[in-house]
PDB file of C-alpha atoms in Angstrom:
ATOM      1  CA  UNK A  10     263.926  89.154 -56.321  1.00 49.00           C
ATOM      2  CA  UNK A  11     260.953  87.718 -54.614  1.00 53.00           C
ATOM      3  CA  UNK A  12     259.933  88.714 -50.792  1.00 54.00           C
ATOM      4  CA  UNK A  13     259.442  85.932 -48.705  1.00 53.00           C
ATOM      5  CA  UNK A  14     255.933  86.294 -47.395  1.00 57.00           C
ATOM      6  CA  UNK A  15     255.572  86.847 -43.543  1.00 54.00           C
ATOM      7  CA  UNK A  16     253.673  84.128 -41.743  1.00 57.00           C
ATOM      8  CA  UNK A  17     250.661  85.099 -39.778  1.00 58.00           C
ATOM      9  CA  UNK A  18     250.494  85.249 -35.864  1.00 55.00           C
ATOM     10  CA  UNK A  19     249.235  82.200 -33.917  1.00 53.00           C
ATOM     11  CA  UNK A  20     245.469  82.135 -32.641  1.00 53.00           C
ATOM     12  CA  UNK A  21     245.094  83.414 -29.646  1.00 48.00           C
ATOM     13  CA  UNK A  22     243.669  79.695 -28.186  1.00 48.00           C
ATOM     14  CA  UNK A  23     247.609  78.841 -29.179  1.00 46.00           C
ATOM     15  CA  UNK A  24     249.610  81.052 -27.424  1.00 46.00           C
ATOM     16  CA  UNK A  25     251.037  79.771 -24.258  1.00 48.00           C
ATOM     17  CA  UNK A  26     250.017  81.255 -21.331  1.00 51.00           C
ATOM     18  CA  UNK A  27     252.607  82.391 -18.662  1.00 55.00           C
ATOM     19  CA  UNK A  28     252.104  80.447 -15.273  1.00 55.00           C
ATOM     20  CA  UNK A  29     251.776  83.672 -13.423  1.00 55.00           C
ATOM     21  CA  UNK A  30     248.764  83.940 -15.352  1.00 56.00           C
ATOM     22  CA  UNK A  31     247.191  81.156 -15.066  1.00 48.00           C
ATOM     23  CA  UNK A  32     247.769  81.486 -11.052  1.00 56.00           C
ATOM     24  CA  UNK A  33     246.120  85.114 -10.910  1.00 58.00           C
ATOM     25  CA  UNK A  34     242.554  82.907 -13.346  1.00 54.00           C
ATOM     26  CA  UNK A  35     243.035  80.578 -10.479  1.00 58.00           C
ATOM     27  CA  UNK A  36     242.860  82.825  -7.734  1.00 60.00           C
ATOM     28  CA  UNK A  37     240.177  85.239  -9.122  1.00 63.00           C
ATOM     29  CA  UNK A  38     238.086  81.602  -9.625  1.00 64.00           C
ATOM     30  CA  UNK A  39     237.993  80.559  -6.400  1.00 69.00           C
ATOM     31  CA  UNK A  40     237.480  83.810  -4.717  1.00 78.00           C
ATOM     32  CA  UNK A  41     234.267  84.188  -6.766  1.00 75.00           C
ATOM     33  CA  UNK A  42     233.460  80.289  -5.732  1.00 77.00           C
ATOM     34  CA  UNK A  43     233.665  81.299  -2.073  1.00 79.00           C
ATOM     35  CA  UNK A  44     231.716  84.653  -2.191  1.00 81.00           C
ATOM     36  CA  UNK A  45     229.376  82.496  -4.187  1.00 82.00           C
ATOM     37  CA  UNK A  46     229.370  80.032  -1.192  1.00 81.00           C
ATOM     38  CA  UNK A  47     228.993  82.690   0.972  1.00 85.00           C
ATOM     39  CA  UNK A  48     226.194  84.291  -0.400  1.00 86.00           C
ATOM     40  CA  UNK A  49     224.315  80.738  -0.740  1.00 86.00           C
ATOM     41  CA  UNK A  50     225.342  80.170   3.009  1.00 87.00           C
ATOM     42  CA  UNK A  51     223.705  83.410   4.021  1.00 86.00           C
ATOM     43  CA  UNK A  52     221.105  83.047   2.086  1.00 87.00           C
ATOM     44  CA  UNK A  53     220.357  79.682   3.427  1.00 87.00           C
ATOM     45  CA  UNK A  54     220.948  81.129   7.003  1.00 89.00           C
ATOM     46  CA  UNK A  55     218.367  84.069   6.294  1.00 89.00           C
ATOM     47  CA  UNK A  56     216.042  81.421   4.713  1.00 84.00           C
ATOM     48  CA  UNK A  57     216.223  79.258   8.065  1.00 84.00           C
ATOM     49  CA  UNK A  58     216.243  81.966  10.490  1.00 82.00           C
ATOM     50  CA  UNK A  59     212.946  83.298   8.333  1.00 85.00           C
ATOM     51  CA  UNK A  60     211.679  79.808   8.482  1.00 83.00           C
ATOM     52  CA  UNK A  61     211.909  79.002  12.020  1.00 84.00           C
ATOM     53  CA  UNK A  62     210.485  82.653  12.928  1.00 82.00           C
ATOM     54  CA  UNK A  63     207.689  82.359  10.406  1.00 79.00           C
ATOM     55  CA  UNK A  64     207.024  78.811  12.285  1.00 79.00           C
ATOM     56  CA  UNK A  65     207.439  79.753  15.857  1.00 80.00           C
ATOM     57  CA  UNK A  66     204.900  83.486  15.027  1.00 76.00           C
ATOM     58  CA  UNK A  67     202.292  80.623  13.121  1.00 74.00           C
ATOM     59  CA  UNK A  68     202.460  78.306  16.194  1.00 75.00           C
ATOM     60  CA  UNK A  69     201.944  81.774  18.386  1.00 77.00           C
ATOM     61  CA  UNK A  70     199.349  82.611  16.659  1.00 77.00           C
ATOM     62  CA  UNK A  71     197.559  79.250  16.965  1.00 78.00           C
ATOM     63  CA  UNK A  72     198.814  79.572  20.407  1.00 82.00           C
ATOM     64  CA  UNK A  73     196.983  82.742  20.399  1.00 77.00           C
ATOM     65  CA  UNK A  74     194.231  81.575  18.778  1.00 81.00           C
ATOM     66  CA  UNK A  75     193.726  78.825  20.634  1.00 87.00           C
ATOM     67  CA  UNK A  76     194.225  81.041  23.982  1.00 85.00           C
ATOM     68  CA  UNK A  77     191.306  83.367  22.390  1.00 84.00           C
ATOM     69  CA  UNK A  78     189.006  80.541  21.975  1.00 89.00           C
ATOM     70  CA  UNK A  79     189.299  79.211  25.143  1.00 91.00           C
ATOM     71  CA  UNK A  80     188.579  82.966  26.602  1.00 88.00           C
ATOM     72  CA  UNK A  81     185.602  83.034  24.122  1.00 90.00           C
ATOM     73  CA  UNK A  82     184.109  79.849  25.282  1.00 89.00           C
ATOM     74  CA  UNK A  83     184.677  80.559  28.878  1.00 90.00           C
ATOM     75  CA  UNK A  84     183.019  84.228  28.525  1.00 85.00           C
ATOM     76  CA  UNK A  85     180.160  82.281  26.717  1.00 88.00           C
ATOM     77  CA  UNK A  86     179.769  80.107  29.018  1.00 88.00           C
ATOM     78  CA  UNK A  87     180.179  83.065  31.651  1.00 89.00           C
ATOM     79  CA  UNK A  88     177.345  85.284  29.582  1.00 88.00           C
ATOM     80  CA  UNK A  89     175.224  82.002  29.395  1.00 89.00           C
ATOM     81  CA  UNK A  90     175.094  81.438  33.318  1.00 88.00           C
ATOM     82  CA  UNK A  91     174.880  85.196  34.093  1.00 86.00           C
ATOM     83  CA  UNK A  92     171.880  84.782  31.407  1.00 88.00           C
ATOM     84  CA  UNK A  93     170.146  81.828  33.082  1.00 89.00           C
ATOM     85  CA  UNK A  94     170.851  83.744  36.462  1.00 89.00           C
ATOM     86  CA  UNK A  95     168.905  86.910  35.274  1.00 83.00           C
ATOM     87  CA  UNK A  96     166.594  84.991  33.806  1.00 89.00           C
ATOM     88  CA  UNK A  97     166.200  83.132  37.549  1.00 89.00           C
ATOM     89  CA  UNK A  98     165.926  86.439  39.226  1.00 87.00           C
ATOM     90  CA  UNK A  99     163.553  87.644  36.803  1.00 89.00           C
ATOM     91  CA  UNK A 100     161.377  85.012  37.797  1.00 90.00           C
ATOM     92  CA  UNK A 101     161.914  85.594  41.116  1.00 87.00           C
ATOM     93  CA  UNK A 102     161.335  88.939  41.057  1.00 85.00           C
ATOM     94  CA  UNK A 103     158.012  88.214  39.462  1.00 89.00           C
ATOM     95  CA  UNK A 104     156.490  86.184  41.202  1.00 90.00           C
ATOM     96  CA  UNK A 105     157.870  88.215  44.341  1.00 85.00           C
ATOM     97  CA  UNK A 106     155.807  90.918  42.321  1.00 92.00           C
ATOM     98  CA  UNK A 107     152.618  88.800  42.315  1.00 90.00           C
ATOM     99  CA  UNK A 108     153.130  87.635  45.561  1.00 91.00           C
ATOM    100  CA  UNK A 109     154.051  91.547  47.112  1.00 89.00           C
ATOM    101  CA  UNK A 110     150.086  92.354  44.694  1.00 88.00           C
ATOM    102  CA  UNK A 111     148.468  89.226  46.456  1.00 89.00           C
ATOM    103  CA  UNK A 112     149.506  90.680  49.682  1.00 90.00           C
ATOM    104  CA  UNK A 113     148.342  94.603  48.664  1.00 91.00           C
ATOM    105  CA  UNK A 114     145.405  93.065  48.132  1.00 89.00           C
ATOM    106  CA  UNK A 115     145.104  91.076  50.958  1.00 90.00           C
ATOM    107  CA  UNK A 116     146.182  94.107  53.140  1.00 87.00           C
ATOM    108  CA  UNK A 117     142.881  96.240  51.399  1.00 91.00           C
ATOM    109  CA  UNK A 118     140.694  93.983  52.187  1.00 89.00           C
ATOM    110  CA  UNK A 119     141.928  93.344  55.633  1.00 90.00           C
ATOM    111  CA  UNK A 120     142.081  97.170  55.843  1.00 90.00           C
ATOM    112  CA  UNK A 121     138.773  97.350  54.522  1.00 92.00           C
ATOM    113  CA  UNK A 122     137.132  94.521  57.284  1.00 92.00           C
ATOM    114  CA  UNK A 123     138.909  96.452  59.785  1.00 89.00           C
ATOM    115  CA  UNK A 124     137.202  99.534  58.568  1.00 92.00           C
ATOM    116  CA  UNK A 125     134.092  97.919  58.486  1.00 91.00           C
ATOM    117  CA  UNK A 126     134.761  96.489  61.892  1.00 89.00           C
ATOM    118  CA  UNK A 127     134.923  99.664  63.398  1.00 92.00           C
ATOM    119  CA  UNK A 128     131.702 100.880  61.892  1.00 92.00           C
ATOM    120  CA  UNK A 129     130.105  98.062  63.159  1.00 92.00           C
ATOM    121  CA  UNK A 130     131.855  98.709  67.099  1.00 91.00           C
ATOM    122  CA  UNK A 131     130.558 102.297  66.497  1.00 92.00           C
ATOM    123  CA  UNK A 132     126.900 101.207  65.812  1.00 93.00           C
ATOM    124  CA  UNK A 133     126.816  98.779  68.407  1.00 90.00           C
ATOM    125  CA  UNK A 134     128.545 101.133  70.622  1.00 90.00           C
ATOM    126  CA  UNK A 135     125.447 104.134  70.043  1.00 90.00           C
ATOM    127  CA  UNK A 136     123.348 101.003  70.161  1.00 91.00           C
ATOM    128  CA  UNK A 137     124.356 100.123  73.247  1.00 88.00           C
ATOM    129  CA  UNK A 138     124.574 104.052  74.621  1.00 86.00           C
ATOM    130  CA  UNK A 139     120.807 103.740  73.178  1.00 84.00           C
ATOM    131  CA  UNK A 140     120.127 100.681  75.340  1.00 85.00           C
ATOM    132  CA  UNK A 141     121.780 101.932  77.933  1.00 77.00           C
ATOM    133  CA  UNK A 142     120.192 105.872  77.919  1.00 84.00           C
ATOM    134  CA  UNK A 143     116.630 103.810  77.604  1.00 77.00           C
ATOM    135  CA  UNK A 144     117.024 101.195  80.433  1.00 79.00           C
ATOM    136  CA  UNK A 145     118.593 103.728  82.602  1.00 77.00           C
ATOM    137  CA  UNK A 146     115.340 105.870  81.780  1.00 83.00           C
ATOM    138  CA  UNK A 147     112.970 103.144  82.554  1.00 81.00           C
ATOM    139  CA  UNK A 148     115.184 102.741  85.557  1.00 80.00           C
ATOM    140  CA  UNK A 149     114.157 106.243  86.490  1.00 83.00           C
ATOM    141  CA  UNK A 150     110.503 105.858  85.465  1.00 93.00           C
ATOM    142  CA  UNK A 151     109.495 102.126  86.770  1.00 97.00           C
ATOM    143  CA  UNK A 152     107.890 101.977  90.199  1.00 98.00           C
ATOM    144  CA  UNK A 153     108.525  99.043  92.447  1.00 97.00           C
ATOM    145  CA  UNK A 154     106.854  98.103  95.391  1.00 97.00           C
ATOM    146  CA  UNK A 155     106.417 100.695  98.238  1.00 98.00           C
ATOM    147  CA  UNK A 156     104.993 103.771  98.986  1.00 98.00           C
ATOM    148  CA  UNK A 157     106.964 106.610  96.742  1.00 98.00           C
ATOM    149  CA  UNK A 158     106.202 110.246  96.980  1.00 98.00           C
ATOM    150  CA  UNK A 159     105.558 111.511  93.271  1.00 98.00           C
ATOM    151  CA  UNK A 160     107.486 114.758  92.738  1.00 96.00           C
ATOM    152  CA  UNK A 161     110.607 113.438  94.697  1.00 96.00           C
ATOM    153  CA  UNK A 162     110.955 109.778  94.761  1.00 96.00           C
ATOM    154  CA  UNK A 163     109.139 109.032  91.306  1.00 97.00           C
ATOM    155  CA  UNK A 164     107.762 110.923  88.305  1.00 97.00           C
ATOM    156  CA  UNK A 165     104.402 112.051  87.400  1.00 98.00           C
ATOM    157  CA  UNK A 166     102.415 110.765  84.402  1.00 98.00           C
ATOM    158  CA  UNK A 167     100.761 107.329  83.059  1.00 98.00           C
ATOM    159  CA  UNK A 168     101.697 104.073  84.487  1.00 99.00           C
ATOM    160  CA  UNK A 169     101.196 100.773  83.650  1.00 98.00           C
ATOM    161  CA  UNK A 170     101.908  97.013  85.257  1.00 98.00           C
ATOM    162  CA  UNK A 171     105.070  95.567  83.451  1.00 97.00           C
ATOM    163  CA  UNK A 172     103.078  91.847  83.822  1.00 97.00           C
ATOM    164  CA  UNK A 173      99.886  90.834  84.495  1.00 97.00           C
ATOM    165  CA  UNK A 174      99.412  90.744  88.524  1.00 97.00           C
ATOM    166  CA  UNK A 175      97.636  88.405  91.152  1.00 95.00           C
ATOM    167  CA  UNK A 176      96.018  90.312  94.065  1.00 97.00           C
ATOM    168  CA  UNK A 177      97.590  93.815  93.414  1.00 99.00           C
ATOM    169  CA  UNK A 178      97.017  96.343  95.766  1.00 99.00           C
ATOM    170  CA  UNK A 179      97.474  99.744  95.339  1.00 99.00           C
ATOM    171  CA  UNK A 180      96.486 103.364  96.256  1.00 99.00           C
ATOM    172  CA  UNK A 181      96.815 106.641  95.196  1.00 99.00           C
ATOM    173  CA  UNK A 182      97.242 109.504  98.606  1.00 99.00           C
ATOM    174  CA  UNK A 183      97.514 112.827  99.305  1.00 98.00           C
ATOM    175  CA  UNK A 184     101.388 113.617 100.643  1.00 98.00           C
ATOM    176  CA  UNK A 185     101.491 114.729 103.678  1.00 95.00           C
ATOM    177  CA  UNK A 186      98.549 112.746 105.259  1.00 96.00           C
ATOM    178  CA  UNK A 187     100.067 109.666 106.204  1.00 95.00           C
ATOM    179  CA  UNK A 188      98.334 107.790 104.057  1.00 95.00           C
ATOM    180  CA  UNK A 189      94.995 108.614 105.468  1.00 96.00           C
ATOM    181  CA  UNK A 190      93.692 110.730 103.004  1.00 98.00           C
ATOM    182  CA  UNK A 191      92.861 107.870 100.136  1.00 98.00           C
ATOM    183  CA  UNK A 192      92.532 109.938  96.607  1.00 98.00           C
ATOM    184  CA  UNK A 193      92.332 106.006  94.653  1.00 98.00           C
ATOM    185  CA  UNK A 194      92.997 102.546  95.428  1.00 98.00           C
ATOM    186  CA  UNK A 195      92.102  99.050  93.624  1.00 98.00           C
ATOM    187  CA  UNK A 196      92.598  95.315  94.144  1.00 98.00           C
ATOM    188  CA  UNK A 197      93.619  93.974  90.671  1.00 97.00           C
ATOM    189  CA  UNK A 198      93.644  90.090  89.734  1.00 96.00           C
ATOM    190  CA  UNK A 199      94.901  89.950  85.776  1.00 95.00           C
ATOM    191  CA  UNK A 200      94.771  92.441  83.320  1.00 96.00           C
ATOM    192  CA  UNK A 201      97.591  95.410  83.001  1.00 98.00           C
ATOM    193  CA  UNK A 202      96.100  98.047  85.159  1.00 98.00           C
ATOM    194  CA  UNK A 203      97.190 101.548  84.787  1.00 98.00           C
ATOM    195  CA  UNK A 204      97.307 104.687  86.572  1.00 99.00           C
ATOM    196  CA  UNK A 205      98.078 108.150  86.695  1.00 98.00           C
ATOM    197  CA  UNK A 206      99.634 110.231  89.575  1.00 99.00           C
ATOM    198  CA  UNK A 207     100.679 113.811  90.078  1.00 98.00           C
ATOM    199  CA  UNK A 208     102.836 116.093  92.474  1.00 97.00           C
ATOM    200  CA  UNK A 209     101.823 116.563  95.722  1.00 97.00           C
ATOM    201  CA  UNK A 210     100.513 112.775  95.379  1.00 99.00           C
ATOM    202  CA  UNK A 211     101.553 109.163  97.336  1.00 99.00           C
ATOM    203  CA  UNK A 212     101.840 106.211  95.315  1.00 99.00           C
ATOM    204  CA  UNK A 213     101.556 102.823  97.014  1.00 99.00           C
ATOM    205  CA  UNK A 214     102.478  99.473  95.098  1.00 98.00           C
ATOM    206  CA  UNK A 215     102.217  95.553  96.682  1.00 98.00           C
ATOM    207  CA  UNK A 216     102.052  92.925  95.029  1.00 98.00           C
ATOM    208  CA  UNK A 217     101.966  94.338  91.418  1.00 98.00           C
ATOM    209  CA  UNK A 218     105.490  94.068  89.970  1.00 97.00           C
ATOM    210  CA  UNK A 219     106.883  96.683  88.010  1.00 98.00           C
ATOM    211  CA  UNK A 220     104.900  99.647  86.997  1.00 98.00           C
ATOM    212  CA  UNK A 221     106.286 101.328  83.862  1.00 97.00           C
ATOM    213  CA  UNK A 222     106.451 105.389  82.727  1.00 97.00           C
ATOM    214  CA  UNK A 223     104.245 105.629  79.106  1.00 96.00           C
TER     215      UNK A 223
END
């Protein structure tokens, strides 16, 4: 007697699924759409908030940037005026140099005509002493007209006129005689007549000017 053969199972594409299983696909679909939507709206999130940080720390660094070239140019300009300042007071200070060594000099030589000034004072000063000692010497040695007693009134040596006379009288006498004992007398019309008297002589001049010591 012949088995009837056993058919074989259905595919598995065939077999009918049960509803419950179908709902538990379902649900374990959609919870992997939304964590997948999730993830993509974080990561867009993340991707913004990077953006907008990456673009507000660029536009403070140009910011920055910006602010450091404004500081450069202003401490340029800053170094370039203290620059042309210094250089000014440089200047200055040189030609307050030359001027301060223009001065110096000025000072030596002034210094130097002062010292030179002073020599000269000196010299005329012992010049004039010189004068001075020598006129107040002839002074003591120049007979005038009178009778002088030699010893006390004048000095005794060698006489002569000063000028040339007219009509000069004079005598030569013994002191203490009053005149009357006559040691030398002469009338003189030109010439420079000299004479010599000696202590314990007169000396009587009229008419003859000045008679000078030699």
């Amino acid at each position: 007697m012949t088995t009837p053969s056993v058919p074989p199972p259905p595919p598995a594409s065939s077999v009918a699924e049960s509803p419950a299983s179908l709902n538990q696909k379902r649900g374990r679909g959609g919870t992997v759409a939304a964590l997948l939507a999730l993830f993509l709206l974080v990561t867009t999130i993340i991707a913004t908030s990077l953006w907008i940080w990456n673009y507000n720390s660029a536009r403070s660094w140009e910011e920055a940037a910006a602010d450091a070239r404004v500081e450069r140019d202003v401490a340029e300009s800053e170094l370039a005026g203290a620059e042309s300042k210094a250089e000014t007071l440089e200047a200055a200070s040189s030609t307050m140099r030359d001027q301060i060594s223009t001065l110096e000099g000025e000072a030596a030589g002034v210094a130097k005509q002062a010292a030179d000034l002073e020599e000269q004072e000196a010299r005329l000063a012992e010049r004039e002493a010189a004068v001075t000692k020598t006129e107040d010497q002839v002074a003591a040695t120049t007979i005038t007209e009178g009778v002088w007693t030699v010893g006390v009134d004048i000095e005794a040596g060698n006489y002569r006129v000063k000028e040339s006379p007219i009509d000069c009288y004079w005598a030569i006498y013994t002191t203490g005689t009053n005149q009357d004992d006559i040691i030398q007398n002469d009338i003189v019309t030109g010439g420079m007549p000299t004479v010599t008297i000696r202590e314990g002589q007169d000396f009587e001049s009229n008419r003859c000017g000045s008679w000078i010591k030699q």
